[in-house]
Short mmCIF file of C-alpha atoms in Angstrom, two decimals:
data_model
loop_
_atom_site.label_atom_id
_atom_site.label_comp_id
_atom_site.label_asym_id
_atom_site.label_seq_id
_atom_site.Cartn_x
_atom_site.Cartn_y
_atom_site.Cartn_z
CA MET A 182 9.95 57.11 -26.62
CA ILE A 183 10.95 54.15 -28.77
CA VAL A 184 13.67 54.35 -31.38
CA ILE A 185 14.49 51.32 -33.51
CA ARG A 186 17.42 51.48 -35.88
CA ASP A 187 18.27 48.88 -38.55
CA LEU A 188 16.70 46.00 -36.63
CA VAL A 189 17.50 42.56 -38.05
CA LYS A 190 16.27 39.29 -36.59
CA ARG A 191 17.11 35.89 -38.04
CA PHE A 192 15.75 32.53 -36.89
CA GLY A 193 18.36 30.15 -38.22
CA HIS A 194 18.48 31.01 -41.92
CA VAL A 195 15.06 32.66 -41.97
CA GLU A 196 15.13 36.44 -41.92
CA ALA A 197 12.07 37.51 -39.96
CA VAL A 198 13.02 41.19 -39.77
CA ASN A 199 15.30 42.56 -42.41
CA GLY A 200 16.40 46.05 -41.35
CA VAL A 201 13.57 47.98 -39.77
CA SER A 202 13.86 51.54 -38.44
CA LEU A 203 10.96 53.07 -36.58
CA THR A 204 10.39 55.93 -34.16
CA VAL A 205 7.46 56.14 -31.75
CA LYS A 206 6.97 59.48 -30.02
CA ARG A 207 5.52 59.93 -26.56
CA GLY A 208 1.73 59.60 -26.60
CA GLN A 209 1.68 58.25 -30.11
CA VAL A 210 -0.31 55.23 -31.22
CA VAL A 211 1.46 53.28 -33.92
CA VAL A 212 -0.38 50.41 -35.56
CA ILE A 213 1.62 47.81 -37.45
CA ILE A 214 -0.27 45.83 -40.07
CA GLY A 215 0.76 43.36 -42.72
CA PRO A 216 0.29 39.77 -43.88
CA SER A 217 1.23 36.94 -41.54
CA GLY A 218 4.92 36.19 -41.50
CA SER A 219 5.78 39.78 -42.36
CA GLY A 220 7.80 40.16 -39.13
CA LYS A 221 5.49 42.59 -37.37
CA SER A 222 5.16 40.51 -34.18
CA THR A 223 8.90 39.95 -34.14
CA VAL A 224 9.55 43.70 -34.17
CA LEU A 225 7.20 44.05 -31.21
CA ARG A 226 8.83 41.21 -29.31
CA CYS A 227 12.28 42.69 -29.88
CA ILE A 228 11.20 45.94 -28.21
CA ASN A 229 11.00 44.24 -24.80
CA HIS A 230 13.67 41.71 -25.67
CA LEU A 231 11.45 38.61 -25.71
CA GLU A 232 13.42 38.05 -28.89
CA THR A 233 17.10 38.97 -28.95
CA PRO A 234 17.82 41.08 -32.04
CA THR A 235 20.43 39.68 -34.40
CA SER A 236 21.64 43.21 -35.06
CA GLY A 237 20.46 46.78 -34.82
CA GLU A 238 19.76 49.11 -31.91
CA ILE A 239 16.67 49.77 -29.82
CA TRP A 240 16.16 52.58 -27.31
CA VAL A 241 13.21 52.69 -24.93
CA ASP A 242 12.68 55.93 -23.02
CA GLY A 243 16.32 56.86 -23.52
CA MET A 244 17.61 53.48 -22.28
CA LYS A 245 19.47 51.40 -24.84
CA LEU A 246 18.59 47.71 -24.90
CA THR A 247 21.64 45.58 -24.21
CA HIS A 248 22.14 41.98 -23.19
CA ASN A 249 22.50 42.95 -19.53
CA HIS A 250 19.79 41.07 -17.65
CA LYS A 251 19.25 43.72 -14.99
CA ASP A 252 18.72 46.39 -17.65
CA ILE A 253 16.34 44.16 -19.59
CA ASN A 254 14.20 43.51 -16.51
CA ALA A 255 14.15 47.23 -15.77
CA ILE A 256 13.02 48.09 -19.28
CA ARG A 257 10.41 45.34 -19.32
CA ALA A 258 8.85 46.77 -16.17
CA GLU A 259 8.34 50.02 -18.12
CA VAL A 260 6.92 48.30 -21.19
CA GLY A 261 3.55 46.59 -20.82
CA MET A 262 2.81 43.72 -23.16
CA VAL A 263 -0.50 42.14 -24.13
CA PHE A 264 -0.40 38.78 -25.90
CA GLN A 265 -2.65 37.13 -28.46
CA GLN A 266 -3.16 34.17 -26.11
CA PHE A 267 -3.73 36.41 -23.01
CA ASN A 268 -1.22 34.34 -20.98
CA LEU A 269 -2.93 34.98 -17.67
CA PHE A 270 -1.56 32.92 -14.80
CA PRO A 271 -4.18 30.17 -14.42
CA HIS A 272 -3.33 29.34 -10.80
CA LEU A 273 -4.04 32.91 -9.62
CA THR A 274 -7.27 34.92 -9.46
CA ALA A 275 -7.73 37.99 -11.66
CA LEU A 276 -6.81 40.20 -8.71
CA GLU A 277 -3.71 38.13 -7.86
CA ASN A 278 -2.69 38.16 -11.54
CA ILE A 279 -2.63 41.95 -11.41
CA MET A 280 -0.99 42.15 -7.97
CA LEU A 281 1.89 39.70 -8.36
CA ALA A 282 4.34 41.69 -10.49
CA GLN A 283 3.54 44.85 -8.54
CA ARG A 284 4.64 43.02 -5.39
CA VAL A 285 7.77 41.27 -6.63
CA VAL A 286 8.99 43.76 -9.26
CA ARG A 287 7.72 47.13 -8.05
CA ARG A 288 7.99 46.06 -4.40
CA ARG A 289 4.64 47.60 -3.49
CA ASP A 290 3.03 46.42 -0.27
CA ALA A 291 -0.04 44.20 -0.48
CA ARG A 292 -2.51 46.95 0.32
CA GLU A 293 -1.31 49.35 -2.31
CA ALA A 294 -0.97 46.61 -4.91
CA GLU A 295 -4.55 45.54 -4.25
CA ARG A 296 -5.85 49.11 -4.41
CA ILE A 297 -4.16 49.63 -7.78
CA ALA A 298 -5.30 46.22 -9.03
CA ARG A 299 -8.94 46.99 -8.19
CA ALA A 300 -8.67 50.41 -9.81
CA GLN A 301 -7.32 48.84 -13.02
CA LEU A 302 -10.07 46.21 -13.06
CA GLU A 303 -12.54 49.09 -12.75
CA ARG A 304 -10.84 50.82 -15.64
CA VAL A 305 -11.22 47.79 -17.94
CA GLY A 306 -14.83 47.40 -16.83
CA ILE A 307 -14.86 44.14 -14.85
CA PRO A 308 -14.39 45.04 -11.16
CA GLU A 309 -16.77 42.22 -10.18
CA LYS A 310 -14.39 39.58 -11.59
CA ALA A 311 -11.59 40.22 -9.08
CA GLY A 312 -11.96 36.83 -7.39
CA ALA A 313 -12.44 34.79 -10.56
CA TYR A 314 -9.81 32.44 -11.95
CA PRO A 315 -8.87 32.85 -15.63
CA GLY A 316 -10.59 29.56 -16.45
CA GLN A 317 -13.88 31.05 -15.28
CA LEU A 318 -13.62 34.12 -17.53
CA SER A 319 -14.54 34.59 -21.19
CA GLY A 320 -11.79 35.34 -23.69
CA GLY A 321 -12.68 39.03 -23.77
CA GLN A 322 -12.64 39.25 -19.99
CA GLN A 323 -9.32 37.42 -19.82
CA GLN A 324 -7.77 39.83 -22.30
CA ARG A 325 -9.07 42.81 -20.31
CA VAL A 326 -7.54 41.37 -17.13
CA ALA A 327 -4.28 40.96 -19.08
CA ILE A 328 -4.45 44.65 -20.07
CA ALA A 329 -5.16 45.62 -16.45
CA ARG A 330 -2.21 43.49 -15.34
CA ALA A 331 0.12 45.36 -17.68
CA LEU A 332 -1.31 48.78 -16.77
CA ALA A 333 -0.89 48.18 -13.03
CA MET A 334 2.87 48.42 -13.53
CA ASN A 335 2.47 52.04 -14.72
CA PRO A 336 4.20 51.32 -18.01
CA LYS A 337 5.40 54.12 -20.23
CA VAL A 338 4.63 52.12 -23.35
CA MET A 339 2.07 49.42 -24.09
CA LEU A 340 2.71 46.76 -26.73
CA PHE A 341 -0.23 44.79 -28.13
CA ASP A 342 0.54 41.61 -30.09
CA GLU A 343 -2.64 40.78 -32.04
CA PRO A 344 -4.76 41.23 -28.91
CA THR A 345 -8.06 40.31 -30.55
CA SER A 346 -6.98 37.53 -32.92
CA ALA A 347 -7.84 34.71 -30.50
CA LEU A 348 -11.22 36.19 -29.53
CA ASP A 349 -14.73 35.25 -30.62
CA PRO A 350 -16.15 38.03 -32.82
CA GLU A 351 -18.63 39.28 -30.20
CA MET A 352 -15.82 39.87 -27.71
CA ILE A 353 -13.50 41.82 -29.97
CA LYS A 354 -15.31 45.11 -29.42
CA GLU A 355 -15.04 45.08 -25.62
CA VAL A 356 -11.26 44.73 -25.87
CA LEU A 357 -10.90 47.31 -28.65
CA ASP A 358 -13.00 49.77 -26.59
CA VAL A 359 -10.57 49.45 -23.70
CA MET A 360 -7.68 50.05 -26.09
CA LEU A 361 -9.36 53.07 -27.67
CA GLU A 362 -9.94 54.53 -24.21
CA LEU A 363 -6.28 53.97 -23.41
CA ALA A 364 -5.21 55.72 -26.62
CA ARG A 365 -7.42 58.72 -25.79
CA ASP A 366 -5.82 58.91 -22.35
CA GLY A 367 -2.50 59.51 -24.09
CA MET A 368 -0.80 56.16 -23.61
CA THR A 369 2.08 55.46 -25.99
CA MET A 370 1.07 52.31 -27.83
CA VAL A 371 2.44 49.98 -30.48
CA VAL A 372 -0.27 47.67 -31.76
CA VAL A 373 0.05 44.73 -34.13
CA THR A 374 -3.43 43.94 -35.36
CA HIS A 375 -5.66 42.91 -38.23
CA GLU A 376 -8.45 45.22 -37.02
CA MET A 377 -8.50 47.91 -39.74
CA GLY A 378 -11.32 49.77 -38.00
CA PHE A 379 -9.19 50.20 -34.90
CA ALA A 380 -6.21 51.23 -37.00
CA ARG A 381 -8.27 53.92 -38.74
CA ASN A 382 -9.79 55.28 -35.51
CA ALA A 383 -6.96 55.10 -33.01
CA ALA A 384 -3.68 55.26 -34.90
CA ASP A 385 -1.50 58.31 -35.35
CA GLN A 386 0.72 56.38 -37.69
CA ILE A 387 0.16 53.20 -39.64
CA VAL A 388 3.12 51.03 -40.54
CA PHE A 389 2.68 48.45 -43.28
CA MET A 390 5.19 45.60 -43.19
CA ASP A 391 5.86 42.85 -45.67
CA LYS A 392 8.69 40.28 -45.87
CA GLY A 393 10.51 41.74 -42.88
CA LEU A 394 10.56 45.29 -44.21
CA ILE A 395 8.51 48.44 -43.71
CA VAL A 396 6.81 49.01 -47.05
CA GLU A 397 4.93 52.15 -46.21
CA GLN A 398 4.28 54.38 -43.22
CA ASN A 399 1.69 57.14 -43.10
CA THR A 400 -1.21 58.70 -41.22
CA PRO A 401 -4.44 56.64 -41.32
CA ASP A 402 -6.17 59.12 -43.68
CA GLN A 403 -3.41 59.03 -46.25
CA PHE A 404 -2.72 55.36 -45.77
CA PHE A 405 -6.24 54.14 -46.39
CA SER A 406 -7.38 56.69 -48.99
CA ASN A 407 -4.17 57.20 -50.87
CA PRO A 408 -1.66 54.35 -50.48
CA ARG A 409 1.60 55.00 -52.33
CA GLU A 410 2.87 51.49 -52.87
CA GLU A 411 1.44 48.82 -55.14
CA ARG A 412 2.02 46.18 -52.42
CA THR A 413 -0.03 48.23 -49.95
CA ARG A 414 -2.89 48.65 -52.41
CA LEU A 415 -2.97 44.91 -53.02
CA PHE A 416 -3.03 44.17 -49.28
CA LEU A 417 -5.75 46.73 -48.59
CA SER A 418 -7.90 45.42 -51.42
CA GLN A 419 -7.70 41.99 -49.79
CA VAL A 420 -8.51 43.05 -46.22
CA LEU A 421 -11.03 45.86 -46.92
CA ARG A 422 -13.87 44.17 -48.69
CA MET B 120 -31.72 8.02 -24.30
CA ALA B 121 -35.05 8.35 -22.50
CA ALA B 122 -36.81 6.27 -25.17
CA VAL B 123 -34.26 3.50 -24.79
CA SER B 124 -34.53 3.30 -21.03
CA SER B 125 -38.33 3.31 -21.06
CA THR B 126 -38.39 0.19 -23.21
CA THR B 127 -35.93 -1.69 -21.03
CA THR B 128 -36.70 -5.40 -21.03
CA PRO B 129 -35.99 -7.79 -18.12
CA SER B 130 -33.09 -9.34 -20.04
CA SER B 131 -31.28 -6.00 -20.42
CA VAL B 132 -31.79 -5.33 -16.71
CA GLN B 133 -29.96 -8.57 -16.16
CA GLY B 134 -27.32 -7.42 -18.66
CA ASN B 135 -26.83 -4.21 -16.69
CA PHE B 136 -26.53 -6.21 -13.48
CA VAL B 137 -23.83 -8.47 -14.93
CA GLU B 138 -22.07 -5.45 -16.35
CA ARG B 139 -22.11 -3.70 -13.01
CA LEU B 140 -20.95 -6.88 -11.31
CA ALA B 141 -18.03 -7.10 -13.73
CA ARG B 142 -17.03 -3.53 -12.97
CA LEU B 143 -16.65 -4.09 -9.21
CA PRO B 144 -13.01 -3.94 -8.01
CA TRP B 145 -12.71 -7.70 -7.63
CA TRP B 146 -8.96 -7.52 -7.39
CA LEU B 147 -9.31 -5.48 -4.22
CA LEU B 148 -11.86 -7.89 -2.76
CA LEU B 149 -9.61 -10.88 -3.46
CA LEU B 150 -6.67 -9.06 -1.94
CA ILE B 151 -8.67 -8.17 1.16
CA LEU B 152 -9.78 -11.79 1.41
CA ALA B 153 -6.14 -12.90 1.36
CA GLY B 154 -5.33 -10.23 3.92
CA VAL B 155 -8.13 -11.32 6.23
CA THR B 156 -6.96 -14.93 5.99
CA LEU B 157 -3.48 -13.82 7.02
CA LEU B 158 -4.87 -11.62 9.78
CA TYR B 159 -6.70 -14.65 11.11
CA GLN B 160 -3.36 -16.48 11.12
CA PHE B 161 -1.66 -13.65 13.00
CA LEU B 162 -4.32 -13.89 15.72
CA THR B 163 -4.51 -17.66 16.05
CA ASN B 164 -1.28 -19.18 14.74
CA GLU B 165 1.54 -18.76 17.21
CA LEU B 166 4.26 -19.00 14.57
CA TYR B 167 2.69 -16.17 12.54
CA THR B 168 2.34 -14.09 15.70
CA VAL B 169 6.03 -14.50 16.44
CA ILE B 170 7.02 -13.64 12.86
CA LEU B 171 4.79 -10.56 12.74
CA ASP B 172 6.30 -9.41 16.02
CA LYS B 173 9.85 -9.87 14.65
CA LEU B 174 9.20 -8.09 11.36
CA THR B 175 7.38 -5.20 13.02
CA ARG B 176 10.67 -4.24 14.66
CA GLY B 177 11.87 -3.16 11.23
CA ILE B 178 8.82 -1.10 10.32
CA ALA B 179 10.15 2.11 11.88
CA THR B 180 13.35 1.76 9.83
CA THR B 181 11.43 1.10 6.62
CA ILE B 182 9.24 4.16 7.15
CA PHE B 183 12.18 6.29 8.25
CA VAL B 184 14.27 5.35 5.21
CA THR B 185 11.35 5.96 2.85
CA LEU B 186 10.34 9.34 4.28
CA ILE B 187 13.83 10.80 4.68
CA SER B 188 15.13 9.50 1.35
CA PHE B 189 12.08 10.71 -0.48
CA SER B 190 12.22 14.18 1.09
CA ILE B 191 15.84 14.56 0.04
CA ALA B 192 15.04 13.10 -3.38
CA ILE B 193 12.37 15.76 -3.94
CA LEU B 194 14.85 18.54 -3.15
CA VAL B 195 17.63 17.02 -5.25
CA GLY B 196 15.19 16.27 -8.06
CA LEU B 197 13.82 19.81 -8.08
CA LEU B 198 17.32 21.30 -8.30
CA ALA B 199 18.47 18.81 -10.96
CA GLY B 200 15.20 19.29 -12.86
CA LEU B 201 15.77 23.05 -12.91
CA GLY B 202 19.28 22.30 -14.13
CA ARG B 203 17.88 20.16 -16.95
CA VAL B 204 15.86 23.11 -18.30
CA SER B 205 18.64 25.66 -17.67
CA LYS B 206 20.12 27.59 -20.59
CA ASN B 207 23.49 27.71 -18.81
CA PRO B 208 25.55 24.95 -20.52
CA ILE B 209 27.57 24.12 -17.40
CA ILE B 210 24.51 23.67 -15.18
CA TYR B 211 22.64 21.82 -17.92
CA ASN B 212 25.47 19.37 -18.55
CA LEU B 213 26.12 18.69 -14.86
CA ALA B 214 22.44 17.98 -14.26
CA THR B 215 22.20 15.79 -17.36
CA LEU B 216 25.32 13.85 -16.40
CA TYR B 217 23.82 13.12 -12.99
CA VAL B 218 20.46 12.05 -14.39
CA GLN B 219 21.96 9.84 -17.09
CA VAL B 220 24.32 8.09 -14.66
CA ILE B 221 21.49 7.39 -12.21
CA ARG B 222 19.14 6.19 -14.91
CA GLY B 223 21.81 3.92 -16.35
CA LEU B 224 22.65 2.13 -13.09
CA PRO B 225 20.65 -0.53 -11.26
CA ILE B 226 19.68 0.89 -7.87
CA LEU B 227 21.29 -2.09 -6.16
CA VAL B 228 24.64 -1.36 -7.82
CA TRP B 229 24.28 2.34 -7.03
CA ILE B 230 23.69 1.53 -3.33
CA PHE B 231 26.86 -0.58 -3.18
CA TYR B 232 28.76 2.13 -5.04
CA VAL B 233 27.68 4.92 -2.69
CA ALA B 234 28.23 2.85 0.43
CA PHE B 235 31.64 1.41 -0.39
CA VAL B 236 33.18 3.69 -3.03
CA LEU B 237 31.79 7.22 -2.89
CA THR B 238 31.53 7.53 0.90
CA PRO B 239 35.17 6.41 1.53
CA ALA B 240 36.31 8.58 -1.39
CA PHE B 241 34.51 11.56 0.12
CA PHE B 242 36.21 11.05 3.44
CA SER B 243 39.69 10.60 2.01
CA PHE B 244 39.07 13.89 0.20
CA VAL B 245 38.01 15.51 3.51
CA ASN B 246 41.05 14.04 5.27
CA GLY B 247 43.31 15.36 2.53
CA LEU B 248 41.70 18.77 2.91
CA GLY B 249 42.35 18.56 6.66
CA ASP B 250 46.03 17.79 6.06
CA LEU B 251 46.21 20.72 3.68
CA LEU B 252 44.69 23.06 6.26
CA ALA B 253 46.73 21.62 9.12
CA PRO B 254 48.83 24.79 9.43
CA LEU B 255 45.59 26.70 10.01
CA LEU B 256 43.50 24.27 12.04
CA GLY B 257 46.21 22.23 13.77
CA PRO B 258 47.32 18.68 12.86
CA ASP B 259 44.40 16.91 14.60
CA ASN B 260 41.58 19.07 13.28
CA PHE B 261 38.06 17.74 12.73
CA LEU B 262 38.73 17.29 9.02
CA THR B 263 41.60 14.84 9.48
CA GLN B 264 39.73 13.03 12.26
CA ALA B 265 36.63 12.47 10.15
CA SER B 266 36.31 8.87 9.06
CA THR B 267 34.08 6.75 6.87
CA GLN B 268 32.97 4.90 9.97
CA ASP B 269 31.25 8.07 11.17
CA VAL B 270 28.50 7.46 8.64
CA THR B 271 26.44 4.40 9.51
CA LEU B 272 25.32 2.01 6.81
CA LEU B 273 21.79 3.30 7.42
CA GLY B 274 23.00 6.80 6.62
CA ARG B 275 24.74 5.62 3.44
CA ALA B 276 21.67 3.67 2.41
CA VAL B 277 19.47 6.76 2.85
CA ILE B 278 21.88 8.93 0.84
CA ALA B 279 22.12 6.34 -1.94
CA LEU B 280 18.36 5.95 -2.23
CA ALA B 281 17.81 9.71 -2.02
CA PHE B 282 20.19 10.45 -4.89
CA ALA B 283 18.91 7.53 -6.96
CA TYR B 284 15.37 8.82 -6.75
CA GLY B 285 16.60 12.40 -7.08
CA GLY B 286 17.63 11.44 -10.61
CA TYR B 287 14.17 10.07 -11.39
CA GLU B 288 12.36 13.04 -9.85
CA ALA B 289 14.58 15.38 -11.86
CA GLU B 290 13.00 14.04 -15.03
CA THR B 291 9.54 14.27 -13.48
CA PHE B 292 10.10 17.92 -12.60
CA ARG B 293 11.64 18.64 -16.01
CA ALA B 294 8.61 17.22 -17.75
CA GLY B 295 6.31 19.21 -15.46
CA ILE B 296 8.15 22.48 -16.09
CA GLN B 297 8.24 21.93 -19.85
CA SER B 298 4.53 21.13 -19.91
CA ILE B 299 3.75 24.73 -18.89
CA SER B 300 3.21 26.80 -22.02
CA ARG B 301 5.98 29.15 -23.13
CA GLY B 302 3.59 32.08 -22.92
CA GLN B 303 3.55 31.83 -19.13
CA MET B 304 7.27 32.50 -18.91
CA GLU B 305 7.01 35.26 -21.53
CA ALA B 306 4.14 36.97 -19.70
CA ALA B 307 6.05 36.85 -16.42
CA ARG B 308 9.24 38.13 -18.02
CA SER B 309 7.38 40.89 -19.88
CA LEU B 310 6.18 42.17 -16.50
CA GLY B 311 9.79 42.60 -15.44
CA MET B 312 10.21 39.45 -13.37
CA SER B 313 13.59 37.75 -13.42
CA TYR B 314 13.93 34.13 -14.60
CA LEU B 315 14.05 32.87 -11.02
CA GLN B 316 11.06 34.97 -9.93
CA ALA B 317 9.05 33.67 -12.89
CA MET B 318 10.04 30.11 -12.00
CA ARG B 319 9.13 30.57 -8.36
CA TYR B 320 5.82 32.39 -8.69
CA ILE B 321 4.49 31.26 -12.07
CA ILE B 322 6.04 28.10 -13.50
CA LEU B 323 6.76 25.93 -10.45
CA PRO B 324 3.37 26.36 -8.72
CA GLN B 325 1.68 25.11 -11.89
CA ALA B 326 4.28 22.42 -12.62
CA VAL B 327 4.18 20.99 -9.08
CA ARG B 328 0.42 20.59 -9.32
CA ARG B 329 0.87 18.60 -12.50
CA VAL B 330 3.61 16.31 -11.18
CA LEU B 331 1.83 15.48 -7.91
CA PRO B 332 0.35 12.18 -9.19
CA PRO B 333 3.67 10.88 -10.61
CA LEU B 334 5.43 11.98 -7.41
CA GLY B 335 2.87 9.96 -5.42
CA ASN B 336 3.58 6.91 -7.53
CA ASP B 337 7.30 7.40 -7.02
CA PHE B 338 6.75 7.58 -3.29
CA ILE B 339 5.15 4.13 -3.46
CA ALA B 340 8.06 2.89 -5.57
CA MET B 341 10.45 4.32 -2.96
CA LEU B 342 8.65 2.41 -0.21
CA LYS B 343 9.20 -0.80 -2.18
CA ASP B 344 12.80 -0.01 -3.09
CA SER B 345 13.60 0.79 0.53
CA SER B 346 13.79 -3.01 0.87
CA LEU B 347 17.11 -2.79 -1.00
CA VAL B 348 18.79 -1.25 2.03
CA SER B 349 18.72 -4.76 3.53
CA VAL B 350 21.76 -5.59 1.39
CA LEU B 351 23.75 -3.23 3.61
CA GLY B 352 22.46 -5.01 6.68
CA VAL B 353 20.13 -2.14 7.60
CA ARG B 354 17.38 -3.72 9.68
CA ASP B 355 14.22 -2.79 7.83
CA ILE B 356 11.37 -5.29 7.58
CA THR B 357 13.02 -7.11 4.69
CA GLN B 358 16.26 -7.56 6.64
CA GLU B 359 14.32 -8.74 9.72
CA ALA B 360 12.59 -11.30 7.51
CA ARG B 361 15.88 -12.50 6.05
CA LEU B 362 17.39 -12.83 9.51
CA TYR B 363 14.44 -14.80 10.79
CA VAL B 364 14.42 -17.10 7.77
CA ALA B 365 18.14 -17.75 8.14
CA ALA B 366 17.58 -19.05 11.66
CA SER B 367 14.23 -20.80 11.29
CA PHE B 368 13.89 -21.84 7.64
CA ARG B 369 10.22 -20.80 7.85
CA TYR B 370 10.16 -19.47 4.31
CA PRO B 371 6.43 -19.43 3.45
CA GLU B 372 5.27 -18.00 6.75
CA THR B 373 7.95 -15.32 6.88
CA TYR B 374 7.64 -14.13 3.31
CA ASN B 375 3.83 -14.29 3.45
CA THR B 376 4.02 -11.89 6.35
CA LEU B 377 6.59 -9.68 4.62
CA ALA B 378 4.50 -9.47 1.44
CA PHE B 379 1.43 -8.74 3.53
CA MET B 380 3.14 -5.81 5.23
CA TYR B 381 4.34 -4.22 1.97
CA LEU B 382 1.05 -4.77 0.19
CA SER B 383 -1.07 -3.30 2.95
CA MET B 384 1.06 -0.15 2.85
CA THR B 385 1.30 0.17 -0.96
CA ILE B 386 -2.37 -0.55 -1.66
CA VAL B 387 -3.52 2.10 0.81
CA LEU B 388 -1.03 4.60 -0.61
CA SER B 389 -2.03 3.93 -4.22
CA LEU B 390 -5.69 4.49 -3.32
CA ILE B 391 -4.71 7.83 -1.76
CA VAL B 392 -2.76 8.80 -4.89
CA LYS B 393 -5.77 7.91 -7.04
CA GLY B 394 -7.97 10.12 -4.86
CA VAL B 395 -5.59 13.07 -5.12
CA GLU B 396 -5.36 12.58 -8.88
CA ALA B 397 -9.15 12.61 -9.22
CA ARG B 398 -9.42 15.79 -7.16
CA LEU B 399 -6.74 17.59 -9.17
CA GLY B 400 -8.40 16.47 -12.38
CA LYS B 401 -11.70 17.95 -11.28
CA ASP B 402 -10.64 21.52 -10.73
CA GLY B 403 -9.52 22.96 -14.03
CA ARG B 404 -7.07 25.42 -12.56
CA GLY B 405 -4.11 23.12 -13.06
CA THR B 406 -4.28 23.59 -16.81
CA SER B 407 -3.18 26.64 -18.69
#
């Protein structure tokens, strides 16, 4: 579904990603973990071209990412993205947030877009918040609307960029539950997170990144119980206390 | 708080009264007093009545110039503002050139320049184009016949003011667009929207809400600067006042009346802008 080959991304002289290759199969959940500044978010943002790779190749569902704007928009419509800061549109209601891209990108008529939007709100567990503006919702509710907004486009892949890092602790679970549900339904997902519990429960593969490189990649069982690299052991000893 | 207010002494009541008295909008009361005095003059003093009648003939022109110029300025400013945030170097540099030239020129000089340099230059270009196309359109086609005289001084004044303020509004719109967080554009783009779709549906609706108060203030400034068109002989209220003064030498009466007319319009408008600002501030949807 996603193939990344020798991805390099530099910001000025800073190498954020230093040659990463990664394959995500259909229906797989890949969780990327690592210390801050390790380049994990940058890899994610390169997949839907929010960052332009310095070099390397990325394929999404058989389509190669190029600089052609039409192609990029087409790929983005197939790749849902959930941000740390939610990034809901504050001037639109929850329902309108979910309907807008369906209307202007997928060209669905208002009725169908609304039907799908309500179904997605139901799926993330807050159908009663359809008419609320983002400012009237809690962080957890906002993030669930953001997930519904991405799902309404029928994406083939979902990318999560630290989706719970900006949430109060009591709201983290409601968002993770939605994501777990999604993983069980067979959605292909790439998740950057610090939630080790989620990584252990939902991931098919765990990728550990440090200093712009993949240090270690393994199944959750092997990764947590039997890490191969010294750097991984050190990291795990710091986060699993 | 409750304990403090329950032990209020007579002297602090007096203190509160003085404080409240000091907070009244005295400036407005004084201004209204001056206005009422003038109004009394308009009703009883024959000279004032005549002057008011003369100046009122220009009011339609003043309002027309302000409304039309400002409408065009909003459009020009929006386009130039989008150009100022564009990643395309050609568009960015053209927009920046325009804004910097406008901001570096006094409006008065710009009005003269548009009226007597740019407009004739435009028409000699059009005439030249007509000569060039003569084999196609005939020797006396509409392009060769077009002349600078076809555009009245009123028209040139409106165009000059519109493009002057277009430059200022461009910066207002640029600031508004850049005040919207980067995540909004990223979220829109990640859903597959093009840059222009994201601008239209996500960024601009939020940015416009934020720039409404400064736009209102600029509208008031435009009303005042519309007086500059009098230098081209356009008969707005300022020009009517100048004409009357030139014949009658009634300086105080005429300019009292002129100031009264501008102030009554600008004060009312600024109160409206304040009201709009307060309402936008109340509902939190404008912020992201």
